[in-house]
């Protein structure tokens, strides 16, 4: 399978893994839910995990791939505030943890661009 045809499946795998992690270890995700959101953090944790799993499924199916890729790009933008909260909350942690939290911030850009690329190429890249 050429790299470009694997790209949507790789992103689907990433999203599926992240989505499953929201259910397997929800506490770590609860901690980064911005306090400005209404309701319980666990609800947001499970909801975002379910969205990631749905996006993964959408990316895996050629017929829904383009729409799912656009939705994934929007999702990556939408979860950015959680990454900011994590970076702020972890600013006094040991250097490796602080670096991991800060590293998540710029990581959103290539994820958005990757999803947009898949959508632009009709799910081929």
mmCIF file of C-alpha atoms in Angstrom:
data_model
loop_
_atom_site.group_PDB
_atom_site.id
_atom_site.type_symbol
_atom_site.label_atom_id
_atom_site.label_comp_id
_atom_site.label_asym_id
_atom_site.label_seq_id
_atom_site.Cartn_x
_atom_site.Cartn_y
_atom_site.Cartn_z
ATOM 1 C CA UNK A 1 0.000 0.000 0.000
ATOM 2 C CA UNK A 2 1.556 3.354 -1.007
ATOM 3 C CA UNK A 3 2.289 5.839 1.741
ATOM 4 C CA UNK A 4 -0.443 8.237 0.581
ATOM 5 C CA UNK A 5 -3.124 5.559 0.786
ATOM 6 C CA UNK A 6 -1.919 4.561 4.272
ATOM 7 C CA UNK A 7 -2.061 8.121 5.577
ATOM 8 C CA UNK A 8 -5.784 8.151 6.431
ATOM 9 C CA UNK A 9 -5.463 4.779 8.112
ATOM 10 C CA UNK A 10 -2.482 5.967 10.157
ATOM 11 C CA UNK A 11 -4.445 8.997 11.347
ATOM 12 C CA UNK A 12 -7.414 6.721 12.068
ATOM 13 C CA UNK A 13 -5.142 4.504 14.155
ATOM 14 C CA UNK A 14 -3.819 7.483 16.092
ATOM 15 C CA UNK A 15 -7.346 8.701 16.811
ATOM 16 C CA UNK A 16 -8.580 5.216 17.738
ATOM 17 C CA UNK A 17 -5.700 4.775 20.165
ATOM 18 C CA UNK A 18 -6.309 8.169 21.744
ATOM 19 C CA UNK A 19 -10.052 7.545 21.903
ATOM 20 C CA UNK A 20 -9.611 4.184 23.600
ATOM 21 C CA UNK A 21 -7.215 5.767 26.092
ATOM 22 C CA UNK A 22 -9.974 8.165 27.184
ATOM 23 C CA UNK A 23 -11.958 5.149 28.367
ATOM 24 C CA UNK A 24 -9.045 3.055 29.648
ATOM 25 C CA UNK A 25 -7.423 5.829 31.718
ATOM 26 C CA UNK A 26 -9.951 8.667 32.006
ATOM 27 C CA UNK A 27 -8.457 10.344 35.073
ATOM 28 C CA UNK A 28 -5.496 11.782 33.176
ATOM 29 C CA UNK A 29 -7.877 13.341 30.645
ATOM 30 C CA UNK A 30 -10.283 14.627 33.313
ATOM 31 C CA UNK A 31 -7.418 16.698 34.701
ATOM 32 C CA UNK A 32 -6.947 18.679 31.486
ATOM 33 C CA UNK A 33 -10.607 19.526 30.832
ATOM 34 C CA UNK A 34 -10.825 23.327 31.028
ATOM 35 C CA UNK A 35 -12.801 24.469 34.064
ATOM 36 C CA UNK A 36 -14.805 26.864 31.866
ATOM 37 C CA UNK A 37 -16.656 23.929 30.316
ATOM 38 C CA UNK A 38 -19.982 23.143 31.993
ATOM 39 C CA UNK A 39 -20.620 19.801 33.630
ATOM 40 C CA UNK A 40 -18.304 17.133 34.912
ATOM 41 C CA UNK A 41 -14.833 16.630 33.416
ATOM 42 C CA UNK A 42 -15.490 12.872 33.075
ATOM 43 C CA UNK A 43 -18.398 13.607 30.739
ATOM 44 C CA UNK A 44 -16.088 15.650 28.508
ATOM 45 C CA UNK A 45 -13.427 12.954 28.705
ATOM 46 C CA UNK A 46 -15.817 10.263 27.532
ATOM 47 C CA UNK A 47 -17.397 12.529 24.911
ATOM 48 C CA UNK A 48 -14.044 13.456 23.389
ATOM 49 C CA UNK A 49 -12.975 9.798 23.444
ATOM 50 C CA UNK A 50 -16.177 8.826 21.641
ATOM 51 C CA UNK A 51 -15.602 11.569 19.061
ATOM 52 C CA UNK A 52 -12.059 10.324 18.455
ATOM 53 C CA UNK A 53 -13.337 6.787 17.936
ATOM 54 C CA UNK A 54 -16.031 8.032 15.550
ATOM 55 C CA UNK A 55 -13.496 10.092 13.609
ATOM 56 C CA UNK A 56 -11.223 7.052 13.384
ATOM 57 C CA UNK A 57 -14.070 4.986 11.970
ATOM 58 C CA UNK A 58 -14.932 7.751 9.498
ATOM 59 C CA UNK A 59 -11.347 8.008 8.305
ATOM 60 C CA UNK A 60 -11.119 4.249 7.834
ATOM 61 C CA UNK A 61 -14.057 4.164 5.407
ATOM 62 C CA UNK A 62 -13.331 5.707 1.992
ATOM 63 C CA UNK A 63 -16.917 6.943 1.547
ATOM 64 C CA UNK A 64 -16.789 9.056 4.741
ATOM 65 C CA UNK A 65 -13.074 9.824 4.770
ATOM 66 C CA UNK A 66 -13.160 13.377 3.415
ATOM 67 C CA UNK A 67 -15.875 14.538 5.827
ATOM 68 C CA UNK A 68 -14.204 12.754 8.748
ATOM 69 C CA UNK A 69 -10.866 14.354 7.879
ATOM 70 C CA UNK A 70 -12.386 17.844 7.942
ATOM 71 C CA UNK A 71 -14.089 17.034 11.230
ATOM 72 C CA UNK A 72 -10.790 15.717 12.614
ATOM 73 C CA UNK A 73 -9.047 18.979 11.692
ATOM 74 C CA UNK A 74 -11.750 20.918 13.533
ATOM 75 C CA UNK A 75 -11.505 18.524 16.482
ATOM 76 C CA UNK A 76 -7.748 19.054 16.762
ATOM 77 C CA UNK A 77 -8.350 22.803 16.923
ATOM 78 C CA UNK A 78 -11.149 22.308 19.451
ATOM 79 C CA UNK A 79 -9.065 20.313 21.920
ATOM 80 C CA UNK A 80 -6.202 22.817 21.864
ATOM 81 C CA UNK A 81 -7.454 24.573 25.057
ATOM 82 C CA UNK A 82 -7.043 21.283 26.952
ATOM 83 C CA UNK A 83 -3.418 21.128 25.832
ATOM 84 C CA UNK A 84 -2.907 24.729 26.952
ATOM 85 C CA UNK A 85 -4.420 23.895 30.355
ATOM 86 C CA UNK A 86 -2.105 20.911 30.663
ATOM 87 C CA UNK A 87 0.945 23.035 29.833
ATOM 88 C CA UNK A 88 -0.065 25.649 32.420
ATOM 89 C CA UNK A 89 -0.883 23.065 35.086
ATOM 90 C CA UNK A 90 2.380 21.188 34.512
ATOM 91 C CA UNK A 91 4.679 24.230 34.441
ATOM 92 C CA UNK A 92 6.140 23.347 37.851
ATOM 93 C CA UNK A 93 6.561 19.617 37.242
ATOM 94 C CA UNK A 94 9.911 17.964 36.531
ATOM 95 C CA UNK A 95 11.524 18.929 33.219
ATOM 96 C CA UNK A 96 10.524 15.788 31.237
ATOM 97 C CA UNK A 97 6.842 16.180 32.130
ATOM 98 C CA UNK A 98 6.910 19.910 31.507
ATOM 99 C CA UNK A 99 8.562 19.300 28.126
ATOM 100 C CA UNK A 100 5.905 16.731 27.195
ATOM 101 C CA UNK A 101 3.110 19.139 28.088
ATOM 102 C CA UNK A 102 4.716 21.989 26.147
ATOM 103 C CA UNK A 103 5.463 19.671 23.211
ATOM 104 C CA UNK A 104 1.784 18.917 22.786
ATOM 105 C CA UNK A 105 1.059 22.542 21.891
ATOM 106 C CA UNK A 106 2.861 22.756 18.528
ATOM 107 C CA UNK A 107 1.922 19.142 17.751
ATOM 108 C CA UNK A 108 -1.626 20.280 17.030
ATOM 109 C CA UNK A 109 -0.465 22.146 13.907
ATOM 110 C CA UNK A 110 0.814 19.101 11.986
ATOM 111 C CA UNK A 111 -2.242 17.126 13.087
ATOM 112 C CA UNK A 112 -4.566 19.783 11.659
ATOM 113 C CA UNK A 113 -2.515 19.970 8.456
ATOM 114 C CA UNK A 114 -2.454 16.169 8.145
ATOM 115 C CA UNK A 115 -6.223 15.941 8.466
ATOM 116 C CA UNK A 116 -6.727 18.798 5.993
ATOM 117 C CA UNK A 117 -4.380 17.115 3.539
ATOM 118 C CA UNK A 118 -6.427 13.932 3.689
ATOM 119 C CA UNK A 119 -9.617 15.916 3.110
ATOM 120 C CA UNK A 120 -8.104 17.941 0.268
ATOM 121 C CA UNK A 121 -6.893 14.862 -1.555
ATOM 122 C CA UNK A 122 -10.219 13.131 -1.247
ATOM 123 C CA UNK A 123 -8.843 10.762 1.347
ATOM 124 C CA UNK A 124 -5.813 9.710 -0.676
ATOM 125 C CA UNK A 125 -3.062 11.501 1.301
#
